[in-house]
PDB file of C-alpha atoms and ligand atoms in Angstrom:
ATOM      1  CA  MET A 199       0.606 -23.561  12.648  1.00  0.00           C
ATOM      2  CA  LYS A 200       3.625 -21.571  12.592  1.00  0.00           C
ATOM      3  CA  SER A 201       3.859 -19.027   9.743  1.00  0.00           C
ATOM      4  CA  VAL A 202       7.309 -20.185   7.467  1.00  0.00           C
ATOM      5  CA  SER A 203       8.519 -17.743   4.794  1.00  0.00           C
ATOM      6  CA  LEU A 204       9.161 -19.534   1.747  1.00  0.00           C
ATOM      7  CA  SER A 205      12.644 -18.078   1.960  1.00  0.00           C
ATOM      8  CA  GLU A 206      13.486 -19.904   5.383  1.00  0.00           C
ATOM      9  CA  ILE A 207      12.116 -22.941   3.447  1.00  0.00           C
ATOM     10  CA  LEU A 208      14.319 -22.854   0.774  1.00  0.00           C
ATOM     11  CA  LEU A 209      17.342 -21.879   2.756  1.00  0.00           C
ATOM     12  CA  ASN A 210      16.891 -24.757   4.891  1.00  0.00           C
ATOM     13  CA  ALA A 211      16.435 -27.322   1.492  1.00  0.00           C
ATOM     14  CA  GLN A 212      19.686 -25.624   0.161  1.00  0.00           C
ATOM     15  CA  LYS A 213      21.570 -26.702   3.554  1.00  0.00           C
ATOM     16  CA  SER A 214      19.761 -30.179   4.045  1.00  0.00           C
ATOM     17  CA  ASN A 215      20.108 -31.067   0.180  1.00  0.00           C
ATOM     18  CA  TRP A 216      16.311 -31.369  -0.733  1.00  0.00           C
ATOM     19  CA  ALA A 217      14.277 -29.336  -2.786  1.00  0.00           C
ATOM     20  CA  ALA A 218      10.972 -27.846  -2.288  1.00  0.00           C
ATOM     21  CA  GLY A 219       8.381 -28.715  -5.484  1.00  0.00           C
ATOM     22  CA  HIS A 220       6.309 -25.991  -7.749  1.00  0.00           C
ATOM     23  CA  PHE A 221       3.577 -27.983  -9.607  1.00  0.00           C
ATOM     24  CA  ASN A 222       1.087 -26.158 -12.288  1.00  0.00           C
ATOM     25  CA  ILE A 223      -2.203 -26.171 -12.275  1.00  0.00           C
ATOM     26  CA  SER A 224      -5.278 -25.306 -14.719  1.00  0.00           C
ATOM     27  CA  ASN A 225      -8.044 -26.607 -12.359  1.00  0.00           C
ATOM     28  CA  LEU A 226      -9.271 -27.627  -9.395  1.00  0.00           C
ATOM     29  CA  GLU A 227      -8.883 -31.325  -9.798  1.00  0.00           C
ATOM     30  CA  GLN A 228      -4.851 -31.010 -10.024  1.00  0.00           C
ATOM     31  CA  LEU A 229      -4.796 -29.049  -7.561  1.00  0.00           C
ATOM     32  CA  ARG A 230      -6.539 -31.130  -4.884  1.00  0.00           C
ATOM     33  CA  ALA A 231      -4.102 -34.161  -6.321  1.00  0.00           C
ATOM     34  CA  ILE A 232      -1.061 -32.431  -5.605  1.00  0.00           C
ATOM     35  CA  MET A 233      -2.520 -30.756  -2.061  1.00  0.00           C
ATOM     36  CA  GLU A 234      -3.187 -34.531  -1.200  1.00  0.00           C
ATOM     37  CA  ALA A 235       0.210 -35.831  -1.817  1.00  0.00           C
ATOM     38  CA  ALA A 236       1.724 -32.835  -0.130  1.00  0.00           C
ATOM     39  CA  LYS A 237      -0.280 -33.534   3.180  1.00  0.00           C
ATOM     40  CA  LYS A 238       0.372 -37.174   2.647  1.00  0.00           C
ATOM     41  CA  PHE A 239       3.870 -36.285   3.136  1.00  0.00           C
ATOM     42  CA  ASN A 240       4.049 -32.623   4.914  1.00  0.00           C
ATOM     43  CA  ALA A 241       5.962 -31.550   2.602  1.00  0.00           C
ATOM     44  CA  PRO A 242       5.754 -27.633   1.743  1.00  0.00           C
ATOM     45  CA  ILE A 243       4.617 -26.922  -1.528  1.00  0.00           C
ATOM     46  CA  MET A 244       4.410 -24.246  -4.505  1.00  0.00           C
ATOM     47  CA  ILE A 245       1.582 -23.975  -6.836  1.00  0.00           C
ATOM     48  CA  GLY A 246       2.106 -22.303  -9.963  1.00  0.00           C
ATOM     49  CA  LEU A 247       0.258 -20.868 -13.031  1.00  0.00           C
ATOM     50  CA  SER A 248       1.576 -19.477 -16.136  1.00  0.00           C
ATOM     51  CA  GLU A 249      -0.039 -16.724 -17.543  1.00  0.00           C
ATOM     52  CA  GLY A 250      -2.388 -19.172 -19.821  1.00  0.00           C
ATOM     53  CA  GLU A 251      -3.203 -20.989 -16.918  1.00  0.00           C
ATOM     54  CA  ARG A 252      -3.867 -17.998 -14.805  1.00  0.00           C
ATOM     55  CA  LYS A 253      -6.193 -16.722 -17.849  1.00  0.00           C
ATOM     56  CA  PHE A 254      -8.200 -20.137 -17.345  1.00  0.00           C
ATOM     57  CA  VAL A 255      -8.430 -20.497 -13.897  1.00  0.00           C
ATOM     58  CA  GLY A 256      -8.984 -16.577 -12.848  1.00  0.00           C
ATOM     59  CA  LEU A 257      -6.265 -14.959 -10.739  1.00  0.00           C
ATOM     60  CA  ARG A 258      -8.683 -14.285  -7.842  1.00  0.00           C
ATOM     61  CA  GLN A 259     -10.136 -18.327  -8.317  1.00  0.00           C
ATOM     62  CA  ALA A 260      -6.623 -19.462  -7.732  1.00  0.00           C
ATOM     63  CA  VAL A 261      -5.880 -17.092  -4.680  1.00  0.00           C
ATOM     64  CA  ALA A 262      -9.407 -18.325  -3.280  1.00  0.00           C
ATOM     65  CA  LEU A 263      -8.595 -22.050  -4.065  1.00  0.00           C
ATOM     66  CA  VAL A 264      -5.192 -22.219  -2.517  1.00  0.00           C
ATOM     67  CA  LYS A 265      -6.524 -20.643   0.312  1.00  0.00           C
ATOM     68  CA  ALA A 266      -9.159 -22.856   1.212  1.00  0.00           C
ATOM     69  CA  PHE A 267      -6.856 -26.226   0.984  1.00  0.00           C
ATOM     70  CA  LYS A 268      -3.924 -24.323   2.904  1.00  0.00           C
ATOM     71  CA  GLU A 269      -6.380 -23.503   5.465  1.00  0.00           C
ATOM     72  CA  GLU A 270      -7.428 -27.467   5.430  1.00  0.00           C
ATOM     73  CA  TYR A 271      -4.516 -29.127   5.616  1.00  0.00           C
ATOM     74  CA  GLY A 272      -2.097 -26.550   7.802  1.00  0.00           C
ATOM     75  CA  LEU A 273       0.518 -26.970   5.380  1.00  0.00           C
ATOM     76  CA  PRO A 274       2.870 -23.845   3.442  1.00  0.00           C
ATOM     77  CA  VAL A 275       1.792 -23.538   0.423  1.00  0.00           C
ATOM     78  CA  PHE A 276       2.931 -20.802  -1.918  1.00  0.00           C
ATOM     79  CA  LEU A 277       1.235 -19.743  -4.529  1.00  0.00           C
ATOM     80  CA  ASN A 278       3.363 -18.217  -7.737  1.00  0.00           C
ATOM     81  CA  PRO A 279       2.002 -16.363 -10.967  1.00  0.00           C
ATOM     82  CA  ASP A 280       5.177 -18.765 -13.003  1.00  0.00           C
ATOM     83  CA  HIS A 281       6.620 -17.004 -15.806  1.00  0.00           C
ATOM     84  CA  SER A 282       5.167 -13.576 -15.594  1.00  0.00           C
ATOM     85  CA  HIS A 283       6.533 -12.102 -18.590  1.00  0.00           C
ATOM     86  CA  SER A 284       5.893  -8.448 -18.145  1.00  0.00           C
ATOM     87  CA  VAL A 285       6.186  -6.262 -15.083  1.00  0.00           C
ATOM     88  CA  ASP A 286       2.490  -5.606 -14.970  1.00  0.00           C
ATOM     89  CA  SER A 287       1.281  -8.907 -15.035  1.00  0.00           C
ATOM     90  CA  ALA A 288       3.374  -9.716 -12.187  1.00  0.00           C
ATOM     91  CA  LYS A 289       2.243  -6.775 -10.149  1.00  0.00           C
ATOM     92  CA  GLU A 290      -1.184  -7.648 -10.995  1.00  0.00           C
ATOM     93  CA  ALA A 291      -0.504 -11.235  -9.032  1.00  0.00           C
ATOM     94  CA  TYR A 292       0.776  -9.825  -6.244  1.00  0.00           C
ATOM     95  CA  ASP A 293      -2.218  -7.186  -5.860  1.00  0.00           C
ATOM     96  CA  VAL A 294      -4.458 -10.300  -5.787  1.00  0.00           C
ATOM     97  CA  GLY A 295      -3.112 -12.115  -3.133  1.00  0.00           C
ATOM     98  CA  PHE A 296      -0.398 -14.410  -4.941  1.00  0.00           C
ATOM     99  CA  ASN A 297       2.147 -14.942  -1.896  1.00  0.00           C
ATOM    100  CA  SER A 298       5.054 -15.593  -4.226  1.00  0.00           C
ATOM    101  CA  ILE A 299       6.292 -13.716  -7.310  1.00  0.00           C
ATOM    102  CA  HIS A 300       8.421 -14.871 -10.462  1.00  0.00           C
ATOM    103  CA  ILE A 301       9.242 -12.627 -12.987  1.00  0.00           C
ATOM    104  CA  ASP A 302      10.553 -13.672 -16.058  1.00  0.00           C
ATOM    105  CA  LEU A 303      12.264 -11.000 -18.369  1.00  0.00           C
ATOM    106  CA  SER A 304      14.695 -13.518 -19.606  1.00  0.00           C
ATOM    107  CA  LYS A 305      13.706 -13.058 -23.129  1.00  0.00           C
ATOM    108  CA  LEU A 306      14.984  -9.235 -22.828  1.00  0.00           C
ATOM    109  CA  PRO A 307      18.770  -7.787 -23.132  1.00  0.00           C
ATOM    110  CA  PHE A 308      20.411  -7.987 -19.643  1.00  0.00           C
ATOM    111  CA  ASN A 309      20.137  -4.659 -18.467  1.00  0.00           C
ATOM    112  CA  GLU A 310      16.489  -4.337 -19.502  1.00  0.00           C
ATOM    113  CA  ASN A 311      15.964  -7.662 -17.725  1.00  0.00           C
ATOM    114  CA  ILE A 312      17.763  -6.208 -14.374  1.00  0.00           C
ATOM    115  CA  GLU A 313      15.804  -3.164 -14.568  1.00  0.00           C
ATOM    116  CA  GLY A 314      12.114  -4.730 -14.833  1.00  0.00           C
ATOM    117  CA  THR A 315      12.964  -7.534 -12.398  1.00  0.00           C
ATOM    118  CA  LYS A 316      14.049  -4.892 -10.051  1.00  0.00           C
ATOM    119  CA  GLU A 317      11.079  -2.697 -10.537  1.00  0.00           C
ATOM    120  CA  VAL A 318       8.865  -5.949  -9.651  1.00  0.00           C
ATOM    121  CA  ALA A 319      11.320  -6.892  -6.325  1.00  0.00           C
ATOM    122  CA  ASP A 320      10.956  -3.469  -5.173  1.00  0.00           C
ATOM    123  CA  TYR A 321       7.288  -3.006  -5.578  1.00  0.00           C
ATOM    124  CA  VAL A 322       6.626  -6.208  -4.090  1.00  0.00           C
ATOM    125  CA  LYS A 323       9.105  -5.759  -0.993  1.00  0.00           C
ATOM    126  CA  SER A 324       7.806  -2.135  -0.619  1.00  0.00           C
ATOM    127  CA  LYS A 325       4.549  -3.784   0.346  1.00  0.00           C
ATOM    128  CA  ASN A 326       5.766  -7.129   2.004  1.00  0.00           C
ATOM    129  CA  PRO A 327       9.244  -7.965   2.364  1.00  0.00           C
ATOM    130  CA  GLU A 328       8.574 -11.689   3.485  1.00  0.00           C
ATOM    131  CA  ILE A 329       7.297 -12.538  -0.071  1.00  0.00           C
ATOM    132  CA  SER A 330       9.703 -13.750  -2.154  1.00  0.00           C
ATOM    133  CA  VAL A 331      10.516 -12.864  -5.708  1.00  0.00           C
ATOM    134  CA  GLU A 332      12.424 -14.796  -8.372  1.00  0.00           C
ATOM    135  CA  GLY A 333      13.991 -13.444 -11.459  1.00  0.00           C
ATOM    136  CA  GLU A 334      15.380 -15.301 -14.249  1.00  0.00           C
ATOM    137  CA  LEU A 335      18.207 -15.062 -16.600  1.00  0.00           C
ATOM    138  CA  GLY A 336      19.395 -17.570 -19.601  1.00  0.00           C
ATOM    139  CA  TYR A 337      17.331 -18.965 -22.482  1.00  0.00           C
ATOM    140  CA  LEU A 338      15.099 -21.691 -21.741  1.00  0.00           C
ATOM    141  CA  ARG A 339      13.866 -23.412 -24.675  1.00  0.00           C
ATOM    142  CA  GLY A 340      10.586 -25.610 -25.812  1.00  0.00           C
ATOM    143  CA  GLU A 341       7.026 -25.566 -23.767  1.00  0.00           C
ATOM    144  CA  SER A 342       5.160 -27.568 -21.096  1.00  0.00           C
ATOM    145  CA  ARG A 343       4.287 -30.258 -23.895  1.00  0.00           C
ATOM    146  CA  ILE A 344       5.753 -33.603 -25.319  1.00  0.00           C
ATOM    147  CA  GLN A 345       7.922 -32.103 -27.543  1.00  0.00           C
ATOM    148  CA  LYS A 346       7.876 -33.827 -31.264  1.00  0.00           C
ATOM    149  CA  GLU A 347      11.698 -32.820 -32.277  1.00  0.00           C
ATOM    150  CA  VAL A 348      14.916 -32.434 -30.576  1.00  0.00           C
ATOM    151  CA  ILE A 349      15.108 -29.072 -28.692  1.00  0.00           C
ATOM    152  CA  LYS A 350      19.073 -27.914 -29.498  1.00  0.00           C
ATOM    153  CA  ILE A 351      20.223 -26.182 -26.262  1.00  0.00           C
ATOM    154  CA  LYS A 352      23.075 -23.563 -27.470  1.00  0.00           C
ATOM    155  CA  PRO A 353      25.877 -22.585 -25.446  1.00  0.00           C
ATOM    156  CA  GLU A 354      25.140 -19.080 -25.379  1.00  0.00           C
ATOM    157  CA  ASP A 355      21.446 -19.977 -23.897  1.00  0.00           C
ATOM    158  CA  LEU A 356      23.101 -20.955 -20.836  1.00  0.00           C
ATOM    159  CA  THR A 357      23.407 -18.735 -17.575  1.00  0.00           C
ATOM    160  CA  LYS A 358      26.914 -17.160 -17.101  1.00  0.00           C
ATOM    161  CA  PRO A 359      27.507 -17.331 -13.659  1.00  0.00           C
ATOM    162  CA  GLU A 360      29.359 -13.818 -13.237  1.00  0.00           C
ATOM    163  CA  GLU A 361      25.822 -12.336 -15.082  1.00  0.00           C
ATOM    164  CA  ALA A 362      23.969 -14.135 -12.491  1.00  0.00           C
ATOM    165  CA  ALA A 363      25.743 -12.792  -9.513  1.00  0.00           C
ATOM    166  CA  GLU A 364      25.184  -9.205 -11.034  1.00  0.00           C
ATOM    167  CA  PHE A 365      21.622 -10.006 -11.861  1.00  0.00           C
ATOM    168  CA  ALA A 366      20.802 -11.291  -8.038  1.00  0.00           C
ATOM    169  CA  GLU A 367      22.927  -8.012  -6.746  1.00  0.00           C
ATOM    170  CA  LYS A 368      21.273  -5.632  -8.801  1.00  0.00           C
ATOM    171  CA  THR A 369      17.400  -6.999  -8.592  1.00  0.00           C
ATOM    172  CA  GLY A 370      17.424  -8.103  -5.056  1.00  0.00           C
ATOM    173  CA  ILE A 371      15.370 -11.265  -6.015  1.00  0.00           C
ATOM    174  CA  ASP A 372      15.192 -14.094  -3.649  1.00  0.00           C
ATOM    175  CA  ARG A 373      15.002 -17.016  -6.211  1.00  0.00           C
ATOM    176  CA  PHE A 374      17.348 -17.094  -9.048  1.00  0.00           C
ATOM    177  CA  ALA A 375      16.093 -19.300 -12.113  1.00  0.00           C
ATOM    178  CA  GLY A 376      18.764 -20.302 -15.148  1.00  0.00           C
ATOM    179  CA  ALA A 377      19.316 -22.152 -17.767  1.00  0.00           C
ATOM    180  CA  TYR A 378      21.599 -24.882 -17.540  1.00  0.00           C
ATOM    181  CA  GLY A 379      20.740 -27.607 -20.073  1.00  0.00           C
ATOM    182  CA  ASN A 380      17.522 -27.824 -19.128  1.00  0.00           C
ATOM    183  CA  SER A 381      13.948 -26.791 -21.200  1.00  0.00           C
ATOM    184  CA  HIS A 382      10.362 -27.056 -20.652  1.00  0.00           C
ATOM    185  CA  GLY A 383       8.868 -29.854 -21.714  1.00  0.00           C
ATOM    186  CA  ILE A 384       9.864 -33.515 -22.516  1.00  0.00           C
ATOM    187  CA  SER A 385      12.400 -33.546 -24.932  1.00  0.00           C
ATOM    188  CA  VAL A 386      12.959 -36.339 -27.612  1.00  0.00           C
ATOM    189  CA  ASP A 387      16.607 -36.878 -26.510  1.00  0.00           C
ATOM    190  CA  GLU A 388      17.761 -37.403 -23.020  1.00  0.00           C
ATOM    191  CA  PRO A 389      18.493 -33.730 -21.330  1.00  0.00           C
ATOM    192  CA  ALA A 390      22.170 -33.498 -19.678  1.00  0.00           C
ATOM    193  CA  LEU A 391      22.209 -30.809 -17.078  1.00  0.00           C
ATOM    194  CA  ASP A 392      25.382 -29.071 -16.602  1.00  0.00           C
ATOM    195  CA  ILE A 393      26.137 -29.604 -12.808  1.00  0.00           C
ATOM    196  CA  GLU A 394      29.661 -27.599 -12.976  1.00  0.00           C
ATOM    197  CA  ARG A 395      27.484 -24.538 -14.090  1.00  0.00           C
ATOM    198  CA  ILE A 396      24.669 -24.948 -11.231  1.00  0.00           C
ATOM    199  CA  LYS A 397      27.551 -25.378  -8.677  1.00  0.00           C
ATOM    200  CA  ALA A 398      29.740 -22.180 -10.507  1.00  0.00           C
ATOM    201  CA  VAL A 399      26.614 -20.214 -10.242  1.00  0.00           C
ATOM    202  CA  ARG A 400      25.482 -21.414  -6.510  1.00  0.00           C
ATOM    203  CA  TYR A 401      29.397 -20.170  -5.654  1.00  0.00           C
ATOM    204  CA  VAL A 402      28.518 -16.537  -6.493  1.00  0.00           C
ATOM    205  CA  LEU A 403      25.007 -16.070  -5.253  1.00  0.00           C
ATOM    206  CA  PRO A 404      24.699 -14.908  -1.982  1.00  0.00           C
ATOM    207  CA  GLU A 405      23.392 -17.999   0.323  1.00  0.00           C
ATOM    208  CA  ARG A 406      20.002 -16.365   0.674  1.00  0.00           C
ATOM    209  CA  VAL A 407      18.947 -16.501  -2.677  1.00  0.00           C
ATOM    210  CA  ALA A 408      17.749 -19.827  -3.813  1.00  0.00           C
ATOM    211  CA  MET A 409      18.132 -21.631  -6.904  1.00  0.00           C
ATOM    212  CA  VAL A 410      15.692 -22.797  -9.058  1.00  0.00           C
ATOM    213  CA  LEU A 411      15.174 -25.344 -12.063  1.00  0.00           C
ATOM    214  CA  HIS A 412      12.636 -24.938 -14.460  1.00  0.00           C
ATOM    215  CA  GLY A 413      11.603 -27.605 -16.993  1.00  0.00           C
ATOM    216  CA  GLY A 414      11.692 -30.522 -14.162  1.00  0.00           C
ATOM    217  CA  SER A 415       9.868 -32.648 -16.626  1.00  0.00           C
ATOM    218  CA  GLY A 416      12.267 -35.416 -18.272  1.00  0.00           C
ATOM    219  CA  ILE A 417      14.783 -35.420 -16.632  1.00  0.00           C
ATOM    220  CA  PRO A 418      16.304 -38.391 -15.255  1.00  0.00           C
ATOM    221  CA  ASP A 419      16.112 -38.903 -11.610  1.00  0.00           C
ATOM    222  CA  SER A 420      19.887 -39.082 -11.174  1.00  0.00           C
ATOM    223  CA  GLN A 421      20.630 -35.531 -12.777  1.00  0.00           C
ATOM    224  CA  ILE A 422      17.987 -34.133 -10.760  1.00  0.00           C
ATOM    225  CA  LYS A 423      19.501 -35.533  -7.436  1.00  0.00           C
ATOM    226  CA  GLU A 424      23.323 -34.386  -8.661  1.00  0.00           C
ATOM    227  CA  ALA A 425      21.248 -30.883  -9.259  1.00  0.00           C
ATOM    228  CA  ILE A 426      19.728 -31.049  -5.921  1.00  0.00           C
ATOM    229  CA  LYS A 427      23.351 -31.721  -4.572  1.00  0.00           C
ATOM    230  CA  ALA A 428      24.945 -28.919  -6.509  1.00  0.00           C
ATOM    231  CA  GLY A 429      22.832 -26.352  -4.890  1.00  0.00           C
ATOM    232  CA  ILE A 430      19.329 -26.284  -6.524  1.00  0.00           C
ATOM    233  CA  SER A 431      16.360 -26.082  -3.908  1.00  0.00           C
ATOM    234  CA  ASN A 432      13.420 -25.729  -5.827  1.00  0.00           C
ATOM    235  CA  ILE A 433      12.345 -27.904  -8.973  1.00  0.00           C
ATOM    236  CA  HIS A 434       9.160 -26.877 -11.194  1.00  0.00           C
ATOM    237  CA  VAL A 435       7.431 -29.660 -12.940  1.00  0.00           C
ATOM    238  CA  ASN A 436       4.242 -29.263 -15.252  1.00  0.00           C
ATOM    239  CA  THR A 437       4.572 -31.519 -18.198  1.00  0.00           C
ATOM    240  CA  GLU A 438       4.737 -34.577 -16.673  1.00  0.00           C
ATOM    241  CA  ILE A 439       1.759 -34.343 -14.324  1.00  0.00           C
ATOM    242  CA  ARG A 440      -0.156 -32.529 -17.055  1.00  0.00           C
ATOM    243  CA  THR A 441       0.315 -35.883 -19.281  1.00  0.00           C
ATOM    244  CA  ALA A 442      -0.470 -37.968 -16.148  1.00  0.00           C
ATOM    245  CA  TYR A 443      -3.887 -36.145 -15.990  1.00  0.00           C
ATOM    246  CA  ALA A 444      -4.455 -36.673 -19.837  1.00  0.00           C
ATOM    247  CA  GLU A 445      -3.706 -40.018 -20.009  1.00  0.00           C
ATOM    248  CA  ALA A 446      -6.157 -40.911 -17.175  1.00  0.00           C
ATOM    249  CA  LEU A 447      -8.801 -39.020 -18.884  1.00  0.00           C
ATOM    250  CA  ARG A 448      -8.565 -40.116 -21.849  1.00  0.00           C
ATOM    251  CA  LYS A 449      -8.006 -43.906 -20.912  1.00  0.00           C
ATOM    252  CA  PHE A 450     -11.010 -43.433 -18.385  1.00  0.00           C
ATOM    253  CA  LEU A 451     -13.354 -41.951 -21.169  1.00  0.00           C
ATOM    254  CA  ALA A 452     -12.292 -44.449 -23.773  1.00  0.00           C
ATOM    255  CA  ASP A 453     -12.961 -47.415 -21.311  1.00  0.00           C
ATOM    256  CA  ASN A 454     -16.484 -45.530 -19.865  1.00  0.00           C
ATOM    257  CA  PRO A 455     -18.280 -44.134 -22.967  1.00  0.00           C
ATOM    258  CA  GLU A 456     -21.691 -43.615 -20.988  1.00  0.00           C
ATOM    259  CA  GLU A 457     -20.210 -42.380 -17.956  1.00  0.00           C
ATOM    260  CA  THR A 458     -21.416 -38.387 -17.576  1.00  0.00           C
ATOM    261  CA  THR A 459     -20.856 -37.616 -14.056  1.00  0.00           C
ATOM    262  CA  PRO A 460     -18.074 -35.298 -13.723  1.00  0.00           C
ATOM    263  CA  TYR A 461     -16.580 -36.499 -10.336  1.00  0.00           C
ATOM    264  CA  LYS A 462     -16.189 -39.931 -11.805  1.00  0.00           C
ATOM    265  CA  ILE A 463     -14.788 -38.952 -14.890  1.00  0.00           C
ATOM    266  CA  MET A 464     -12.499 -37.422 -13.301  1.00  0.00           C
ATOM    267  CA  ALA A 465     -11.083 -39.374 -10.571  1.00  0.00           C
ATOM    268  CA  PRO A 466      -8.654 -41.171 -12.264  1.00  0.00           C
ATOM    269  CA  ALA A 467      -6.943 -38.245 -13.401  1.00  0.00           C
ATOM    270  CA  VAL A 468      -6.911 -36.786  -9.794  1.00  0.00           C
ATOM    271  CA  GLU A 469      -5.487 -40.264  -8.975  1.00  0.00           C
ATOM    272  CA  ALA A 470      -2.435 -40.412 -11.614  1.00  0.00           C
ATOM    273  CA  VAL A 471      -1.694 -36.579 -10.672  1.00  0.00           C
ATOM    274  CA  ARG A 472      -1.052 -37.601  -7.228  1.00  0.00           C
ATOM    275  CA  ILE A 473       0.997 -40.476  -7.681  1.00  0.00           C
ATOM    276  CA  LYS A 474       3.323 -38.522  -9.746  1.00  0.00           C
ATOM    277  CA  VAL A 475       3.408 -35.986  -7.753  1.00  0.00           C
ATOM    278  CA  GLU A 476       4.415 -38.197  -4.725  1.00  0.00           C
ATOM    279  CA  GLU A 477       6.694 -39.662  -6.863  1.00  0.00           C
ATOM    280  CA  LYS A 478       8.467 -36.031  -7.368  1.00  0.00           C
ATOM    281  CA  LEU A 479       8.432 -35.444  -3.682  1.00  0.00           C
ATOM    282  CA  LYS A 480      10.294 -38.286  -3.197  1.00  0.00           C
ATOM    283  CA  LEU A 481      12.855 -37.644  -5.531  1.00  0.00           C
ATOM    284  CA  PHE A 482      13.310 -34.353  -4.299  1.00  0.00           C
ATOM    285  CA  ASN A 483      13.791 -35.433  -0.443  1.00  0.00           C
ATOM    286  CA  SER A 484      10.923 -33.222   0.157  1.00  0.00           C
ATOM    287  CA  VAL A 485       9.489 -35.751   2.295  1.00  0.00           C
ATOM    288  CA  ILE A 486       8.649 -34.429   6.255  1.00  0.00           C
ATOM    289  CA  ARG A 487       9.868 -31.129   5.688  1.00  0.00           C
ATOM    290  CA  ILE A 488       7.124 -29.255   8.390  1.00  0.00           C
TER     291      ILE A 488
HETATM  292  P1  13P B  76       7.983 -28.533 -17.630  1.00  0.00           P
HETATM  293  O1  13P B  76       6.822 -28.858 -17.852  1.00  0.00           O
HETATM  294  O2  13P B  76       9.267 -29.309 -18.327  1.00  0.00           O
HETATM  295  O3  13P B  76       8.089 -29.587 -16.470  1.00  0.00           O
HETATM  296  O4  13P B  76       8.637 -27.356 -16.891  1.00  0.00           O
HETATM  297  C1  13P B  76       7.791 -26.469 -15.886  1.00  0.00           C
HETATM  298  C2  13P B  76       8.083 -25.523 -15.647  1.00  0.00           C
HETATM  299  O5  13P B  76       9.223 -24.943 -15.418  1.00  0.00           O
HETATM  300  C3  13P B  76       7.243 -24.421 -15.215  1.00  0.00           C
HETATM  301  O6  13P B  76       7.729 -23.409 -14.493  1.00  0.00           O
END
């Protein structure tokens, strides 16, 4: 298989109106389910681990697991340290073998965010210019779970196009994550993406910089399609696959209290995640892209 870079894939997605899926994992079962769905549809795929997920799985272990699937399935797979909240944690992920980087210093003042993001981009590019680096600007609320209360997104949370352009230019990033009315987790009320803002950011960013939508769970399909049309080429989903996994596992354990064989207990959870990921890959129009 010819090796294709993540930047090439995301540029192709941007031009042809589809988005690559980024799915989070905290164990082998979720990874297997995602990879089976990707294999079925010949879809390029990103596997993400947040700092908490990384701590649980182990950085080296995540690299080894993804490498094994990549070799066996022959797909472009990119392992991403999702929301690295410090320069050191992003660099560490690169050093152990992650082949995509996300540095998220969006909680810091604008100039400090630029400084730290640039440091990571320079570090990674000096070692391998092909690795795609993502930076983040704007305030993304929520956590990857089903929210109990309404998440109030304030106008000042949202990414300003003129700042997005300056941020991308000064940091040298390849992927830009912004706040457009999205939030992490499934919110009580229906999210309303600011599609015009996505278009405005797309307009000011260089074509080579891909736009990432975080917080993909709970956003109605029609809005996801609009967001892709407006210029999003990479969508992150975590809560919906976590929920599918946990619900299937709870049901199996309740229905089969005597079962003790782990691979039998886990099978319905793997299946539930696979079905959910297939749904998302179809929605993102990410089917047969290799
Ligand atoms: P959700 O949990 O809302 O799907 O968000 C996931 C995410 O953005 C991970 O980076």
